CSV table of C-alpha atoms in Angstrom, one decimal:
chain,number,residue,atom,x,y,z
A,1,UNK,CA,-6.4,-17.8,1.9
A,2,UNK,CA,-4.2,-15.5,-0.8
A,3,UNK,CA,-2.5,-13.8,1.8
A,4,UNK,CA,-1.9,-16.8,3.7
A,5,UNK,CA,-0.6,-18.4,0.7
A,6,UNK,CA,1.7,-15.1,-0.6
A,7,UNK,CA,2.8,-15.1,3.6
A,8,UNK,CA,4.0,-18.4,3.9
A,9,UNK,CA,5.6,-18.2,0.2
A,10,UNK,CA,7.1,-15.0,1.2
A,11,UNK,CA,8.8,-16.7,4.4
A,12,UNK,CA,10.1,-19.8,2.6
A,13,UNK,CA,11.6,-16.7,-0.2
A,14,UNK,CA,13.2,-15.3,2.7
A,15,UNK,CA,14.5,-18.5,4.2
A,16,UNK,CA,16.1,-19.7,1.5
A,17,UNK,CA,17.5,-16.7,0.6
A,18,UNK,CA,20.1,-16.4,3.7
A,19,UNK,CA,22.8,-19.1,2.0
A,20,UNK,CA,26.2,-17.5,1.8
A,21,UNK,CA,26.9,-16.5,-1.8
A,22,UNK,CA,29.0,-13.1,-2.7
A,23,UNK,CA,29.9,-9.8,-1.5
A,24,UNK,CA,28.8,-6.9,-2.3
A,25,UNK,CA,25.6,-5.7,-0.8
A,26,UNK,CA,26.3,-2.7,0.1
A,27,UNK,CA,25.7,-0.9,-3.0
A,28,UNK,CA,24.7,2.5,-3.9
A,29,UNK,CA,21.1,1.4,-5.2
A,30,UNK,CA,18.6,2.0,-2.8
A,31,UNK,CA,15.1,0.6,-2.4
A,32,UNK,CA,11.9,2.1,-3.5
A,33,UNK,CA,9.3,0.7,-1.2
A,34,UNK,CA,11.8,-0.8,1.3
A,35,UNK,CA,13.6,2.8,1.2
A,36,UNK,CA,13.6,3.0,5.2
A,37,UNK,CA,13.4,-0.7,5.8
A,38,UNK,CA,16.7,-1.8,4.2
A,39,UNK,CA,19.6,-3.3,5.4
A,40,UNK,CA,22.2,-1.0,4.1
A,41,UNK,CA,23.8,1.7,6.0
A,42,UNK,CA,25.1,4.6,4.1
A,43,UNK,CA,28.6,6.3,4.3
A,44,UNK,CA,26.9,9.6,3.7
A,45,UNK,CA,24.5,12.1,3.8
A,46,UNK,CA,21.7,11.0,0.9
A,47,UNK,CA,18.2,13.0,-0.2
A,48,UNK,CA,15.6,11.4,-2.1
A,49,UNK,CA,13.3,14.4,-3.4
A,50,UNK,CA,10.9,13.3,-5.4
A,51,UNK,CA,6.7,12.9,-6.6
A,52,UNK,CA,4.2,9.5,-5.8
A,53,UNK,CA,0.8,9.5,-7.4
A,54,UNK,CA,-1.5,6.9,-6.5
A,55,UNK,CA,-4.7,5.8,-7.1
A,56,UNK,CA,-7.6,3.6,-6.4
A,57,UNK,CA,-12.3,3.5,-6.4
A,58,UNK,CA,-11.8,5.8,-3.3
A,59,UNK,CA,-9.4,8.8,-4.9
A,60,UNK,CA,-6.1,9.4,-5.6
A,61,UNK,CA,-2.9,11.0,-3.4
A,62,UNK,CA,-0.5,13.0,-4.9
A,63,UNK,CA,2.5,13.6,-3.0
A,64,UNK,CA,5.6,15.9,-2.9
A,65,UNK,CA,8.2,15.7,-0.5
A,66,UNK,CA,11.5,13.9,0.2
A,67,UNK,CA,13.2,11.6,2.3
A,68,UNK,CA,17.2,10.4,3.2
A,69,UNK,CA,18.8,9.3,5.7
A,70,UNK,CA,22.6,9.7,7.0
A,71,UNK,CA,24.9,7.9,9.7
A,72,UNK,CA,25.0,8.7,12.9
A,73,UNK,CA,27.6,6.8,14.3
A,74,UNK,CA,29.7,3.3,13.2
A,75,UNK,CA,26.9,1.0,11.4
A,76,UNK,CA,24.0,2.8,12.5
A,77,UNK,CA,21.3,5.3,10.6
A,78,UNK,CA,18.8,7.6,10.6
A,79,UNK,CA,15.9,8.1,8.1
A,80,UNK,CA,13.8,10.6,7.9
A,81,UNK,CA,11.0,11.7,5.5
A,82,UNK,CA,7.9,14.3,4.7
A,83,UNK,CA,5.5,14.9,1.8
A,84,UNK,CA,3.1,17.6,0.8
A,85,UNK,CA,0.0,15.8,0.1
A,86,UNK,CA,-3.0,16.6,-2.3
A,87,UNK,CA,-5.6,13.8,-1.2
A,88,UNK,CA,-8.8,14.1,-3.7
A,89,UNK,CA,-11.7,11.5,-2.5
A,90,UNK,CA,-13.9,9.9,-5.2
A,91,UNK,CA,-17.5,11.5,-4.6
A,92,UNK,CA,-16.6,12.6,-0.8
A,93,UNK,CA,-15.9,16.4,-1.3
A,94,UNK,CA,-13.5,18.4,-2.9
A,95,UNK,CA,-9.8,17.9,-2.6
A,96,UNK,CA,-7.7,19.1,0.3
A,97,UNK,CA,-4.1,19.6,0.2
A,98,UNK,CA,-1.4,19.3,3.5
A,99,UNK,CA,1.2,18.7,5.5
A,100,UNK,CA,2.1,15.2,6.2
A,101,UNK,CA,3.2,13.5,9.0
A,102,UNK,CA,7.0,13.1,9.5
A,103,UNK,CA,8.8,9.9,9.3
A,104,UNK,CA,11.6,9.1,12.1
A,105,UNK,CA,13.4,6.1,12.3
A,106,UNK,CA,16.6,4.3,12.1
A,107,UNK,CA,18.6,1.1,11.6
A,108,UNK,CA,21.9,-0.8,13.0
A,109,UNK,CA,23.5,-2.7,10.6
A,110,UNK,CA,25.1,-6.5,11.5
A,111,UNK,CA,27.7,-7.6,9.3
A,112,UNK,CA,29.4,-10.5,9.1
A,113,UNK,CA,27.1,-12.9,11.1
A,114,UNK,CA,26.6,-15.9,8.3
A,115,UNK,CA,29.0,-14.6,5.5
A,116,UNK,CA,30.5,-11.3,4.3
A,117,UNK,CA,28.2,-11.5,1.2
A,118,UNK,CA,24.7,-11.1,3.6
A,119,UNK,CA,24.1,-8.2,5.8
A,120,UNK,CA,21.0,-7.8,7.9
A,121,UNK,CA,19.7,-4.9,10.0
A,122,UNK,CA,17.4,-4.6,12.7
A,123,UNK,CA,15.6,-0.9,13.1
A,124,UNK,CA,12.2,0.6,14.5
A,125,UNK,CA,10.6,4.1,13.2
A,126,UNK,CA,8.1,6.7,14.4
A,127,UNK,CA,5.7,9.2,12.4
A,128,UNK,CA,5.3,12.6,14.3
A,129,UNK,CA,1.6,13.7,14.5
A,130,UNK,CA,2.5,17.0,12.3
A,131,UNK,CA,-0.2,16.8,9.3
A,132,UNK,CA,-3.6,17.5,9.2
A,133,UNK,CA,-7.0,15.3,9.2
A,134,UNK,CA,-7.8,15.9,6.4
A,135,UNK,CA,-5.6,14.5,4.6
A,136,UNK,CA,-5.6,11.5,6.3
A,137,UNK,CA,-2.5,12.4,8.9
A,138,UNK,CA,-2.2,13.5,12.3
A,139,UNK,CA,-1.2,9.9,13.3
A,140,UNK,CA,1.4,8.0,15.6
A,141,UNK,CA,2.5,5.0,13.7
A,142,UNK,CA,5.3,3.3,15.2
A,143,UNK,CA,7.0,-0.2,14.3
A,144,UNK,CA,10.1,-2.2,14.4
A,145,UNK,CA,11.4,-4.4,11.6
A,146,UNK,CA,14.8,-6.6,10.1
A,147,UNK,CA,16.0,-6.6,7.1
A,148,UNK,CA,18.7,-8.3,5.0
A,149,UNK,CA,20.6,-8.1,1.6
A,150,UNK,CA,22.7,-10.8,-0.1
A,151,UNK,CA,24.7,-10.7,-2.8
A,152,UNK,CA,24.5,-13.1,-5.5
A,153,UNK,CA,27.1,-12.6,-7.8
A,154,UNK,CA,27.7,-10.0,-10.7
A,155,UNK,CA,25.8,-7.6,-8.3
A,156,UNK,CA,22.3,-9.4,-8.5
A,157,UNK,CA,21.3,-8.6,-5.0
A,158,UNK,CA,18.1,-10.4,-3.0
A,159,UNK,CA,16.2,-8.1,-0.6
A,160,UNK,CA,13.8,-8.5,2.1
A,161,UNK,CA,12.1,-7.5,5.1
A,162,UNK,CA,9.6,-8.3,7.8
A,163,UNK,CA,8.7,-6.9,10.9
A,164,UNK,CA,5.3,-5.5,13.3
A,165,UNK,CA,3.7,-2.0,12.5
A,166,UNK,CA,1.3,-0.4,15.4
A,167,UNK,CA,-0.6,1.7,13.1
A,168,UNK,CA,-3.0,4.4,14.8
A,169,UNK,CA,-6.3,4.4,14.0
A,170,UNK,CA,-7.1,7.5,15.6
A,171,UNK,CA,-8.2,5.7,18.8
A,172,UNK,CA,-6.0,3.2,18.9
A,173,UNK,CA,-3.6,1.3,17.5
A,174,UNK,CA,-3.8,-2.0,15.4
A,175,UNK,CA,-1.2,-4.5,14.7
A,176,UNK,CA,-0.2,-5.2,11.4
A,177,UNK,CA,3.0,-7.6,10.4
A,178,UNK,CA,5.1,-6.6,7.1
A,179,UNK,CA,6.8,-8.6,4.8
A,180,UNK,CA,9.0,-7.8,1.8
A,181,UNK,CA,10.7,-9.0,-0.9
A,182,UNK,CA,12.7,-7.6,-3.5
A,183,UNK,CA,15.8,-7.8,-6.0
A,184,UNK,CA,18.4,-5.0,-7.6
A,185,UNK,CA,19.3,-6.4,-11.2
A,186,UNK,CA,22.2,-4.4,-12.9
A,187,UNK,CA,21.7,-4.0,-16.8
A,188,UNK,CA,25.1,-2.0,-16.9
A,189,UNK,CA,27.5,-0.3,-14.9
A,190,UNK,CA,24.6,2.5,-14.4
A,191,UNK,CA,21.4,0.7,-14.7
A,192,UNK,CA,19.6,-1.3,-12.6
A,193,UNK,CA,16.3,-3.0,-12.0
A,194,UNK,CA,14.4,-3.2,-9.3
A,195,UNK,CA,11.2,-5.2,-8.8
A,196,UNK,CA,9.5,-5.2,-4.7
A,197,UNK,CA,6.8,-6.7,-3.5
A,198,UNK,CA,5.7,-5.5,-0.3
A,199,UNK,CA,2.4,-6.7,1.7
A,200,UNK,CA,0.6,-6.0,5.2
A,201,UNK,CA,-2.1,-7.6,7.1
A,202,UNK,CA,-4.0,-5.1,8.7
A,203,UNK,CA,-5.2,-2.6,6.5
A,204,UNK,CA,-5.1,-5.4,3.6
A,205,UNK,CA,-2.1,-4.1,1.3
A,206,UNK,CA,0.1,-5.7,-1.3
A,207,UNK,CA,1.7,-3.9,-4.0
A,208,UNK,CA,4.1,-4.7,-6.4
A,209,UNK,CA,6.4,-2.4,-8.2
A,210,UNK,CA,9.2,-2.4,-10.5
A,211,UNK,CA,11.2,0.7,-11.1
A,212,UNK,CA,14.4,2.0,-12.8
A,213,UNK,CA,17.5,3.4,-10.9
A,214,UNK,CA,20.3,4.9,-13.7
A,215,UNK,CA,23.4,7.0,-12.4
A,216,UNK,CA,23.8,10.5,-13.8
A,217,UNK,CA,26.7,11.5,-12.2
A,218,UNK,CA,28.8,9.8,-9.5
A,219,UNK,CA,26.5,11.2,-6.6
A,220,UNK,CA,23.0,11.6,-8.7
A,221,UNK,CA,20.9,9.0,-9.3
A,222,UNK,CA,17.7,9.5,-11.4
A,223,UNK,CA,14.8,6.8,-10.1
A,224,UNK,CA,11.2,6.1,-10.9
A,225,UNK,CA,8.9,3.2,-11.6
A,226,UNK,CA,5.3,2.1,-11.6
A,227,UNK,CA,3.1,-0.2,-8.8
A,228,UNK,CA,-0.1,-2.7,-9.3
A,229,UNK,CA,-2.2,-3.2,-6.6
A,230,UNK,CA,-3.0,-7.0,-5.3
A,231,UNK,CA,-5.2,-6.3,-3.2
A,232,UNK,CA,-8.8,-4.6,-2.8
A,233,UNK,CA,-7.9,-3.0,0.3
A,234,UNK,CA,-8.9,0.7,1.1
A,235,UNK,CA,-5.2,2.1,1.6
A,236,UNK,CA,-3.8,-0.1,-1.0
A,237,UNK,CA,-3.4,1.9,-4.5
A,238,UNK,CA,-4.8,-0.1,-7.4
A,239,UNK,CA,-1.7,1.7,-10.0
A,240,UNK,CA,0.7,4.3,-8.3
A,241,UNK,CA,3.8,6.0,-10.6
A,242,UNK,CA,6.9,7.6,-8.8
A,243,UNK,CA,9.9,9.6,-9.7
A,244,UNK,CA,12.8,11.2,-7.7
A,245,UNK,CA,17.1,12.0,-7.8
A,246,UNK,CA,18.8,10.7,-5.2
A,247,UNK,CA,21.9,12.8,-3.9
A,248,UNK,CA,24.6,11.7,-2.4
A,249,UNK,CA,25.8,15.1,0.0
């Protein structure tokens, strides 16, 4: 019941956020949870190497890797990501390490559909089963999504996305609805606060994150934050912490 209520609230939020406001939806600040499922398209090559630690009652996961994107043509961006993962199960044997599956995706941005102040994108992804089974990888997930960014004023931007993931369970694929909402709040010309809430229906997953994006130089940003799980699902972390450097190359 809680998930249904949240789903309905997010749907209302998404619908209500499509009203005309101000422009500047293509800012340099990238989302954290929604890095791949966003409405922006980069004009250059971006690389976001970093680390991510998460833990729950089933154990902990530590990822060290990189993700990025580049404009392939016009308003179309390609995305990629891969991690070196350490999986430490709780009370179920020794920790395992190995390479994760590779994320490959793309999205196309639509502008000026309703207002210059709102951008939309549509995209999809696939994971290549390059990782090891011992770390919960070697799986082919696929999915599609739509996303938006809607500028309010002074750089404050609302974000959101929704879509369907078909998750590989080892024998078949389970369909899962994905929904996220967030915002980008600039404190000053260098620092922005980025809260996000993302959820999936199968497996049960709901994660609230709060993060900071700090511009060190014109092409380097220091990013990091923490997350709190709001669901008791097997794959939902109780706590997560992440940090990265984003380079515009």
